Coordinates of C-alpha atoms in Angstrom, one line a residue:
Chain A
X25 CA 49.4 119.9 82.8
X26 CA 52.5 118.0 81.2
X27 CA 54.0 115.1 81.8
X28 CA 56.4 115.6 84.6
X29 CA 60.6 115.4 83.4
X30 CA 62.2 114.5 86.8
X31 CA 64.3 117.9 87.5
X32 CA 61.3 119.8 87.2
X33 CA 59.7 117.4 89.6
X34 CA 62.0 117.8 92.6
X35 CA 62.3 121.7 91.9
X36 CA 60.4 123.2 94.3
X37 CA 57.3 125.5 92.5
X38 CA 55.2 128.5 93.1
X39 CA 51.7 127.6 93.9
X40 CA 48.9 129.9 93.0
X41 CA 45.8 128.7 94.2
X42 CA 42.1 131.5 93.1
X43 CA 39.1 130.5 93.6
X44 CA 36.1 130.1 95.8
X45 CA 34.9 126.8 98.2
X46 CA 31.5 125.9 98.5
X47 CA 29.3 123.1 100.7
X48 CA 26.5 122.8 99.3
X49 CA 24.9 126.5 98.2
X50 CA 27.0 128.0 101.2
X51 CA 30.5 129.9 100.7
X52 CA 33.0 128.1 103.4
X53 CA 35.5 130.7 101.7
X54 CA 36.3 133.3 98.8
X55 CA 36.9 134.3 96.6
X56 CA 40.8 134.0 97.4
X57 CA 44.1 134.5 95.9
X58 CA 46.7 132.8 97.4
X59 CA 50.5 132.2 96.3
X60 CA 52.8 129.8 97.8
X61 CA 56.7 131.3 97.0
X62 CA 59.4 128.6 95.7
X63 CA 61.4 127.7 98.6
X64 CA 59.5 129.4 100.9
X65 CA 57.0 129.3 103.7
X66 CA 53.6 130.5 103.4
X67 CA 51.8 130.5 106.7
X68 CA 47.8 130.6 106.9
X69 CA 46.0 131.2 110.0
X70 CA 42.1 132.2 110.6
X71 CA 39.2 131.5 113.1
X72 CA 38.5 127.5 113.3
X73 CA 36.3 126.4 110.9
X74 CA 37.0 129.1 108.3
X75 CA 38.8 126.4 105.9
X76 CA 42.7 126.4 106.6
X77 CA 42.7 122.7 106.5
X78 CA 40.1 122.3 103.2
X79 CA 42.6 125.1 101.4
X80 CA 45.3 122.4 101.7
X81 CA 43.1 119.8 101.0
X82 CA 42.9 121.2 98.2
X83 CA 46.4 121.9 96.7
X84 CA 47.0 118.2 98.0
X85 CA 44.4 116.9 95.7
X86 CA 42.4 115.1 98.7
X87 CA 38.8 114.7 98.3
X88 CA 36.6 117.4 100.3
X89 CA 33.3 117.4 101.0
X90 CA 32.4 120.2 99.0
X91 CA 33.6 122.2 95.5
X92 CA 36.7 124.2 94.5
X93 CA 35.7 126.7 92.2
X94 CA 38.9 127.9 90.6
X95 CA 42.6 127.2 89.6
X96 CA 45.2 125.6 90.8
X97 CA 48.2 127.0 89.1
X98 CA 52.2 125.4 89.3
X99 CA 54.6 127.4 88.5
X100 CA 56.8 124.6 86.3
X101 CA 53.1 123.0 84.6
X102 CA 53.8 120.1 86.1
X103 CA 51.1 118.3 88.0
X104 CA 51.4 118.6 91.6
X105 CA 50.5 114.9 92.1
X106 CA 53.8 112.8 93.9
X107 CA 55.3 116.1 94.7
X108 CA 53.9 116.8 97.4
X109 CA 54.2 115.5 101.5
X110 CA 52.1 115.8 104.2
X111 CA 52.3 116.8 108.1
X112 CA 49.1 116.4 110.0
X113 CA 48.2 117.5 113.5
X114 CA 48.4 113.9 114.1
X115 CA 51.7 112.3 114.0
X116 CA 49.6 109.3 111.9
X117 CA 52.7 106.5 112.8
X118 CA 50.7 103.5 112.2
X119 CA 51.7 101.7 115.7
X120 CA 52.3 98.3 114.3
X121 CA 55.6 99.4 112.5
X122 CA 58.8 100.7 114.4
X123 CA 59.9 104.0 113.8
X124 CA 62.7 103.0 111.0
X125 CA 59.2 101.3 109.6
X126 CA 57.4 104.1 109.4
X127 CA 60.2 106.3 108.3
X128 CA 60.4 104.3 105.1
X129 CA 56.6 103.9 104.7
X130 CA 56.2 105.7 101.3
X131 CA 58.6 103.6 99.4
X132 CA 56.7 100.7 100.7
X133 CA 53.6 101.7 100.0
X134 CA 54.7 102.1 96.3
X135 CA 56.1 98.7 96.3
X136 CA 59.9 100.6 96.2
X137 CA 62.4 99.1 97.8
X138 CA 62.9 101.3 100.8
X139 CA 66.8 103.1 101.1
X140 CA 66.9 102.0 104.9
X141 CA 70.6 103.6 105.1
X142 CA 69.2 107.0 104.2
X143 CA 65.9 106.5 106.6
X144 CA 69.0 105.8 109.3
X145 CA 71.0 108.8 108.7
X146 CA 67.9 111.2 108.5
X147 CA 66.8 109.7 111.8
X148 CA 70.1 110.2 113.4
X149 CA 70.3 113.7 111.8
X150 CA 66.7 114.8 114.0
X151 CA 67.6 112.9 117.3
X152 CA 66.3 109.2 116.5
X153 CA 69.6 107.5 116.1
X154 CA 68.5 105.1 119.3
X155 CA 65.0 104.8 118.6
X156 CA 64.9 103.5 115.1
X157 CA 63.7 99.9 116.7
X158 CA 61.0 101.4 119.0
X159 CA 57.1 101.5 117.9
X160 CA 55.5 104.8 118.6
X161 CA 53.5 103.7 121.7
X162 CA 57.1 103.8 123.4
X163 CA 57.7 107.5 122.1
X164 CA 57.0 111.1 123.8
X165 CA 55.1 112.9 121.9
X166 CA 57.8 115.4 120.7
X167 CA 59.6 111.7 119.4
X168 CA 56.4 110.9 117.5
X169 CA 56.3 114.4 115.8
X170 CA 59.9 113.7 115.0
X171 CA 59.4 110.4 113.3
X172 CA 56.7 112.1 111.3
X173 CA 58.7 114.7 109.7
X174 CA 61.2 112.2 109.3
X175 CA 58.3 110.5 107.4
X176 CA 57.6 113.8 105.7
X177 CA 61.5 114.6 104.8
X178 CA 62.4 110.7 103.7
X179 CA 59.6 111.5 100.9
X180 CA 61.8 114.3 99.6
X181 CA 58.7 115.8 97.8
X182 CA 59.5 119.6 96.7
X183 CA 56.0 121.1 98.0
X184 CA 55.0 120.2 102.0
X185 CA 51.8 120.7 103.3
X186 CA 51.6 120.9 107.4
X187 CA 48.2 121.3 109.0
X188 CA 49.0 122.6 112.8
X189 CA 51.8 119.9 113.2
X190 CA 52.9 121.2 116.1
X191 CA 49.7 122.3 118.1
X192 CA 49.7 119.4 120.6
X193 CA 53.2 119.5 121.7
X194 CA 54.6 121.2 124.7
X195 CA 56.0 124.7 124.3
X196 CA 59.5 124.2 124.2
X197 CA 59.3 121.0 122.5
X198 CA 57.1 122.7 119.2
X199 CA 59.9 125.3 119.6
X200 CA 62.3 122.7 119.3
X201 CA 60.4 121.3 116.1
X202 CA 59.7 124.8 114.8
X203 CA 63.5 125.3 114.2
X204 CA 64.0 121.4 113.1
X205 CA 61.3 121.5 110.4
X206 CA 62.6 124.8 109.5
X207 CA 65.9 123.9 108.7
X208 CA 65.1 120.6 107.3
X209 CA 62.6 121.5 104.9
X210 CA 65.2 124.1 103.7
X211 CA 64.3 125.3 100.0
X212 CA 61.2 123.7 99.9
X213 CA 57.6 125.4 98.9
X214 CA 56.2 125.3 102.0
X215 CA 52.8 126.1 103.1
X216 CA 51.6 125.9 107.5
X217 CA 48.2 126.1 108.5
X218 CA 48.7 126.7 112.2
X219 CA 46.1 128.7 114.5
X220 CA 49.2 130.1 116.7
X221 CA 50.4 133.7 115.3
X222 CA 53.6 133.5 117.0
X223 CA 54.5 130.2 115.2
X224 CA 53.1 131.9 111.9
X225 CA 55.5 135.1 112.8
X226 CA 58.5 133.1 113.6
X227 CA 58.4 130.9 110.5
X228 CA 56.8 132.5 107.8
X229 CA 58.3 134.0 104.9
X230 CA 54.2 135.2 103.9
X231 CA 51.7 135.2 106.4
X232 CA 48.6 135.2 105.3
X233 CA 45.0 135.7 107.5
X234 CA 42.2 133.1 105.9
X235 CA 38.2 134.4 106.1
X236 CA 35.2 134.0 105.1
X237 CA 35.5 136.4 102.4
X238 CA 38.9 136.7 101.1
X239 CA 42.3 136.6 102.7
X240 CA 44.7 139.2 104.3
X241 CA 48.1 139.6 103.5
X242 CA 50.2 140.2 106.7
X243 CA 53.3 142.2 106.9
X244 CA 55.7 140.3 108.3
X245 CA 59.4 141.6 110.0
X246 CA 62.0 142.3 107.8
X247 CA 64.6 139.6 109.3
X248 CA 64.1 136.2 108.0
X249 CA 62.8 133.0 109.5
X250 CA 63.4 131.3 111.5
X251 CA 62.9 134.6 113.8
X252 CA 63.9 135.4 117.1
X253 CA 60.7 135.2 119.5
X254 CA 62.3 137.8 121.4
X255 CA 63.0 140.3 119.1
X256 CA 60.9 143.3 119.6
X257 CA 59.9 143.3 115.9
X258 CA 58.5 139.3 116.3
X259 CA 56.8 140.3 119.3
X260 CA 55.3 143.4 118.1
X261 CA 54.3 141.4 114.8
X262 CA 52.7 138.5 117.1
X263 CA 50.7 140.6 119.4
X264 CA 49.2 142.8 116.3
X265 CA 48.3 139.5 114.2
X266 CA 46.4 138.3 117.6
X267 CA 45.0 141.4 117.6
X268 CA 43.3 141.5 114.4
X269 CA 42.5 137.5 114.5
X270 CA 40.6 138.3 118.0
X271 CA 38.9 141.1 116.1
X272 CA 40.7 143.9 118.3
X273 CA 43.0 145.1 116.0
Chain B
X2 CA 33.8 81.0 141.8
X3 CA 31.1 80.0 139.1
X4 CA 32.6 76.6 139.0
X5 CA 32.2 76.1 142.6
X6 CA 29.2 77.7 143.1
X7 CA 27.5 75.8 139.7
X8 CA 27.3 72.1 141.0
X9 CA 25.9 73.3 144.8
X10 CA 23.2 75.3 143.2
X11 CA 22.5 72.3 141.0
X12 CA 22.9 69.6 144.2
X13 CA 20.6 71.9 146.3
X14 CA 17.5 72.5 143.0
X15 CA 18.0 68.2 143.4
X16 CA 17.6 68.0 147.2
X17 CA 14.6 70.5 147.7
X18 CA 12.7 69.2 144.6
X19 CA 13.5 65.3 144.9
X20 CA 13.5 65.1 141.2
X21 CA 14.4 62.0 140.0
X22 CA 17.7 61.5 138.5
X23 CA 16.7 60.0 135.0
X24 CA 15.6 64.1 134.5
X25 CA 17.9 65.7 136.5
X26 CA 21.2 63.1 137.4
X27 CA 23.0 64.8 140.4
X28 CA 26.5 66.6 140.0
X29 CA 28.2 63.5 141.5
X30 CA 26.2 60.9 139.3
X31 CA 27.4 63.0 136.2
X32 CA 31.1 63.0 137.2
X33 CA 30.9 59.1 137.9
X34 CA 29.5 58.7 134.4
X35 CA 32.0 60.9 133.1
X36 CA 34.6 58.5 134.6
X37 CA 33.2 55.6 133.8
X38 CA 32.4 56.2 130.4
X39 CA 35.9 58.2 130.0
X40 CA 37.1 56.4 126.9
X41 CA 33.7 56.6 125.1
X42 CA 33.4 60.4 125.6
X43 CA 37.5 61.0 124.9
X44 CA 36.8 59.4 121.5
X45 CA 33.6 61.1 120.4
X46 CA 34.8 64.0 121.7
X47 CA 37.9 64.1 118.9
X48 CA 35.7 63.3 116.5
X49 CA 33.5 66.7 117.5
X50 CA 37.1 68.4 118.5
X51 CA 38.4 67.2 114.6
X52 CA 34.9 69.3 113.1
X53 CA 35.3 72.2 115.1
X54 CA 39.4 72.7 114.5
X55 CA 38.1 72.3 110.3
X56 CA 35.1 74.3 110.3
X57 CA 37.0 77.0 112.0
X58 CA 40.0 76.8 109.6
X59 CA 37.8 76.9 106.4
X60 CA 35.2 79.1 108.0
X61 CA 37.9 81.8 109.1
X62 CA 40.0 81.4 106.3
X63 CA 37.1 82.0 103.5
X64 CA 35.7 85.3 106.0
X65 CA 39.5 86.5 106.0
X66 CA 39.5 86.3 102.4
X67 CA 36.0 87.6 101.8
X68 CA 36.5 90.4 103.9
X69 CA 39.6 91.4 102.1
X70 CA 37.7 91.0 98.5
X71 CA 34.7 93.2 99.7
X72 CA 36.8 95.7 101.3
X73 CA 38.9 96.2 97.9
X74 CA 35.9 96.2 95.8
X75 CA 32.8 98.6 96.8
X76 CA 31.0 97.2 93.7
X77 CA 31.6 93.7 95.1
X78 CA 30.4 94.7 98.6
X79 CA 26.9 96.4 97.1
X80 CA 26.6 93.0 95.5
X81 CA 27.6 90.2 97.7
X82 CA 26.9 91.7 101.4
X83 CA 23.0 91.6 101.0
X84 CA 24.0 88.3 99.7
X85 CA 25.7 87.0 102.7
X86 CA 22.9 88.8 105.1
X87 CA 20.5 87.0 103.5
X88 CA 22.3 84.0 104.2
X89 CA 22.4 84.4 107.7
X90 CA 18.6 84.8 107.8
X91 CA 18.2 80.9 107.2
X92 CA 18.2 78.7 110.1
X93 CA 21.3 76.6 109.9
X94 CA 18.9 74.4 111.8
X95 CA 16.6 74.1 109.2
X96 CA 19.2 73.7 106.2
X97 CA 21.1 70.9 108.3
X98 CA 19.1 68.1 107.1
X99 CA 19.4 69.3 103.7
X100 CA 23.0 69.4 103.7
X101 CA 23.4 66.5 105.8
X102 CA 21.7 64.9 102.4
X103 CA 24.1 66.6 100.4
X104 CA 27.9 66.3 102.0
X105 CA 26.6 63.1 104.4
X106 CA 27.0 61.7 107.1
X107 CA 30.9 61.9 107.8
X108 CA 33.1 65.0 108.8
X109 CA 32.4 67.1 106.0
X110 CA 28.4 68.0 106.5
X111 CA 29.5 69.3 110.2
X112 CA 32.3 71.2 109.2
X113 CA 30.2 72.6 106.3
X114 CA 27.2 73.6 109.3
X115 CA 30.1 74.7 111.2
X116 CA 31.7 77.1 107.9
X117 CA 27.9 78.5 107.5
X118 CA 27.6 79.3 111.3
X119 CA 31.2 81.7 111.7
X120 CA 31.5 82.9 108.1
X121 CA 29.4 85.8 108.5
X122 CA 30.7 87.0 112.0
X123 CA 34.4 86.5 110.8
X124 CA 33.5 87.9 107.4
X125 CA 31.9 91.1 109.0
X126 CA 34.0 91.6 112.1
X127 CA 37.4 91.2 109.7
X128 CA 35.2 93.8 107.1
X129 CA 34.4 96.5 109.6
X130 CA 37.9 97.0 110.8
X131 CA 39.0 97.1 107.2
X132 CA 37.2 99.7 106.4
X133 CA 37.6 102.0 109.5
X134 CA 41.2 102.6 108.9
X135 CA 41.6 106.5 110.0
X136 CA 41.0 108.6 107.0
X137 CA 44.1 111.3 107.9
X138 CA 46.2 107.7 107.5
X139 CA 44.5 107.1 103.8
X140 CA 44.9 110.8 102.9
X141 CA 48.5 110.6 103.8
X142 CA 49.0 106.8 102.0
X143 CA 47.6 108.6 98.7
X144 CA 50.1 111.6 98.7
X145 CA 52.6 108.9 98.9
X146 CA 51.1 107.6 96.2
X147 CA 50.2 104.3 97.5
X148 CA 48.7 101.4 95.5
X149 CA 45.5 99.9 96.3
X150 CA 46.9 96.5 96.8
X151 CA 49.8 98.3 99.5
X152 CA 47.1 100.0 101.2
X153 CA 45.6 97.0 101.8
X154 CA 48.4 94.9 102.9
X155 CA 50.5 97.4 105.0
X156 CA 47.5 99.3 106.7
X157 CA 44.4 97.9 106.6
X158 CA 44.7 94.5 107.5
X159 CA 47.4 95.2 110.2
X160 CA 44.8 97.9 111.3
X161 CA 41.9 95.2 111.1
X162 CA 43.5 92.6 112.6
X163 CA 42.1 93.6 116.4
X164 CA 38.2 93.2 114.8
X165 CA 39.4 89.9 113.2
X166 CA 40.5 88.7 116.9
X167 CA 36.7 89.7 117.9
X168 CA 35.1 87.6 114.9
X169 CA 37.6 85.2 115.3
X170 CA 36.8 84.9 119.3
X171 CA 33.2 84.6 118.3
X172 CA 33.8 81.6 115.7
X173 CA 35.4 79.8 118.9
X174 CA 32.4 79.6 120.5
X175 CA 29.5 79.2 117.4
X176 CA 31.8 76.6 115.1
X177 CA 31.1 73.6 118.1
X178 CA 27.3 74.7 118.1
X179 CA 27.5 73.8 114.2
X180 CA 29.4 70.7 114.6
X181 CA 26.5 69.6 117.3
X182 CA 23.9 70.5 114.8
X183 CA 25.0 68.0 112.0
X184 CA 25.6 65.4 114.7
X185 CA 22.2 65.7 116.0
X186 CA 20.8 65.5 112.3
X187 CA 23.2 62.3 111.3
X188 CA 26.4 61.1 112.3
X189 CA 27.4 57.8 113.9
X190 CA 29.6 59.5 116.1
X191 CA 31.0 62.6 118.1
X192 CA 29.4 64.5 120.9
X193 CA 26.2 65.3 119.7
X194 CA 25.6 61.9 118.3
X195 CA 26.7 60.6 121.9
X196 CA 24.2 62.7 124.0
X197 CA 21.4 61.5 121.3
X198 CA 22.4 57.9 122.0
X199 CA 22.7 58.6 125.9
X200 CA 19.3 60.2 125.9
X201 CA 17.2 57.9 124.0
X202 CA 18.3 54.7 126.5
X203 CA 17.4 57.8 129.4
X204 CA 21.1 57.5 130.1
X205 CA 20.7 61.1 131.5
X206 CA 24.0 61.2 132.9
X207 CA 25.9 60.3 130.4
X208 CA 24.1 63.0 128.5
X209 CA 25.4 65.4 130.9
X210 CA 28.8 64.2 130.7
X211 CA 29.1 64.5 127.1
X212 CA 27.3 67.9 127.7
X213 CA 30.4 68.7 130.0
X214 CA 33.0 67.3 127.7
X215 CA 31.3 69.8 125.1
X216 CA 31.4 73.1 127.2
X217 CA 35.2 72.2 128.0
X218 CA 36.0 71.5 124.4
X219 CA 34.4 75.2 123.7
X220 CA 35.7 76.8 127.0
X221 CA 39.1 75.8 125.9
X222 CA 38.6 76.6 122.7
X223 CA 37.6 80.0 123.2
X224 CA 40.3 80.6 125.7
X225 CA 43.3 79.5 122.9
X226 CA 41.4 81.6 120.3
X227 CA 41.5 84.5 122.7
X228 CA 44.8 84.5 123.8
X229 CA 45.8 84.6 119.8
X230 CA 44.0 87.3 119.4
X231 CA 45.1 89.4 121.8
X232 CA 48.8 89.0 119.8
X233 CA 46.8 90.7 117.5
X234 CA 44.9 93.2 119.5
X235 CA 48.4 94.5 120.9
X236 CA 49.9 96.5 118.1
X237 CA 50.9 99.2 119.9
X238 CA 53.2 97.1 122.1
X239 CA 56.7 98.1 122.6

């Protein structure tokens, strides 16, 4: 891959990713073919333990435990290494630092002088405007989640890789964060490993099933996300994608 | 309770087996020797207090730093830690003479004793919470693109700080055992050289009150280290 001129660096990319993943002698899954649209979100879902989590390892460029057989493919050349953030299950606010703290972590962890008026206006732009002093033991769990994508969207990174960052929150607060990180992650090339198909249906442009063998490309409704959960087309498109993950379909 | 409860058990071993009190002075005799010899014991015990406060200064600062060294390089932890384990497998009180030889009979061979007793629990305590930092938190430090040097400063040691309470907490009650040890071996003063002195003229309880003076000194010791520790074992604190 080049060396990386800065426009193409903040566009956001297609990501292709082909290839199999092996522990050991043993297959954990492939081969696949997986494409990631510019500007878009691409959500995987599949039985636990099929590899959701170690795909995205892998386009992050985190070590696994095992090997990627395959390509990695950017649409623009240009390495995927500092354009990318990540969104874990796990809010992962260190709890020493006060949520304007761990907004502005990254440029710290550079050594960059962190832009603490942009941290501020992003925080008052998702709900944190009388938080910023508080340290995350003094959050709801919803806050935390907050303060992570705020974490994740003060990065600016063109490519953002969520593993189930919603799964532990309460219904209508993940709802809440569906439609946040939705519109504040506008235009960027997105990719959400969830294990909930009605999350997968209301935000993804792709959907995409994950197995042992391959992957499945799932139609998805013809509106765009983020999609009404009571539209009969979402609902019919939910219950049909739980069908086939349970093995009913 | 326990302080209560000490002395009578003590007072009642004395009544039911009539042992004299050059081998076993009664709780009363001590405390009168304690008062009586108050000025004696207030100014070896500085001397001992003066050790312990250095030895724990040096010996935490030089386990801080080690830690931190060990934890950044992997090639210097394969190559030093057997080093320091092996360290630890010598008796302190067999090297005591030896360095008593060396650094003399003054304040520096006890704090040295005292360094080489809490090096290796500060060292190891500081080292083990440096290097169980959650590996989501590192993942997510190198998409930022985080340097080494960063890392260390703005997550592992703020993460580590809790375990360097514990080895610190630890070093409060081994650095006076050190100081006592190169007393015992050659010193013209402090607490250890006192309780020598008291127990060769069978001054048994002056013995004891020096022996009091030195669980106090440790006791409160332990109980200042501990309360600075748990500043740092409260980072989740609103």
């Amino acid at each position: 891959m080049t060396s990386p001129p800065n426009d193409r660096r903040v566009t956001p990319p297609v990501i292709r990713l082909r290839g199999s993943y092996r522990i050991g002698a043993e297959i954990l899954f492939g081969p696949v073919d997986i494409t990631l649209g510019a500007g878009q979100w691409t959500c995987i879902l599949g039985r636990s333990g099929v590899g959701k989590s170690t795909l995205l390892r892998v386009i992050a460029g985190l070590d696994c435990a095992g090997d990627f057989d395959g390509s990695l493919h950017v649409s623009d050349a240009v390495t995927l290494a500092g354009r990318v953030s990540l969104m874990a299950q796990s809010d992962l606010l260190l709890p020493w630092l006060t949520v304007l703290e761990n907004t502005v972590l990254g440029a710290q962890l550079r050594g960059e002088q962190p832009d603490i008026g942009r941290a501020q206006r992003l925080l008052a732009r998702i709900g944190l405007r009388d938080h910023t002093h508080k340290k995350p033991g003094a959050l709801s769990g919803g806050m935390r989640q907050r303060t992570a994508l705020a974490r994740t969207l003060m990065e600016d990174r063109p490519v953002a890789l969520l593993d189930e960052p919603f799964s532990a929150l309460d219904a209508s607060t993940r709802a809440d964060m569906q439609e946040l990180a939705a519109e504040m992650l506008q235009g960027k090339t997105v990719l959400l490993v969830t294990h909930d198909p009605a999350e997968a249906v209301r935000l993804g442009h792709r959907i995409i099933v994950l197995k042992p063998r391959g992957v499945q490309h799932w139609p998805t409704p013809v509106s765009k996300p983020v999609r009404d959960q009571y539209a009969p087309q979402t609902i019919a498109c939910q219950a049909d994608l739980l069908a086939h993950l349970r093995g009913t379909g | 309770m326990v302080a209560l409860f000490a002395p009578l058990l003590w007072q009642g071993v004395i009544w039911l087996t009539d042992v004299p009190a050059f081998i076993l002075p009664s709780p009363w005799r001590v405390a009168q020797a304690a008062w009586i010899n108050r000025a004696l014991i207030t100014q070896h015990s500085l001397v001992t207090a003066t050790e312990v406060a250095a030895g724990l200064a040096v010996g935490a600062i030089l386990g801080t730093v080690t830690a931190v060294l060990l934890a950044l390089s992997a090639r210097a932890h394969r190559m030093v830690m057997p080093l320091l384990v092996f360290t630890q497998s010598l008796p302190v009180f067999a090297l005591a003479p030896i360095l008593t030889l060396w650094f003399g009979y003054g304040l520096a061979s006890k704090v040295v004793i005292a360094v080489l007793i809490i090096y290796f629990p500060v060292t190891s305590a500081f080292y083990d919470g440096l290097t169980r930092v959650p590996a989501d938190i590192l993942d997510m430090a190198k998409t930022m693109g985080a340097t080494k040097f960063q890392t260390m400063r703005r997550i592992k040691i703020p993460h580590a700080l809790p375990s360097l309470g514990t080895g610190l907490k630890l070093a409060a009650v081994y650095a006076p055992i050190g100081a006592v040890i190169g007393e015992w071996v050659g010193a013209s003063q402090g607490l250890g050289y006192l309780m020598l002195l008291a127990n060769g003229r069978a001054k048994t309880d002056l013995m004891f009150a020096s022996l009091l003076a030195l669980a106090i000194m440790t006791l409160v010791l332990h109980l200042a280290v501990g309360r600075a520790s748990a500043r740092l074992q409260r980072p989740e604190q609103p």
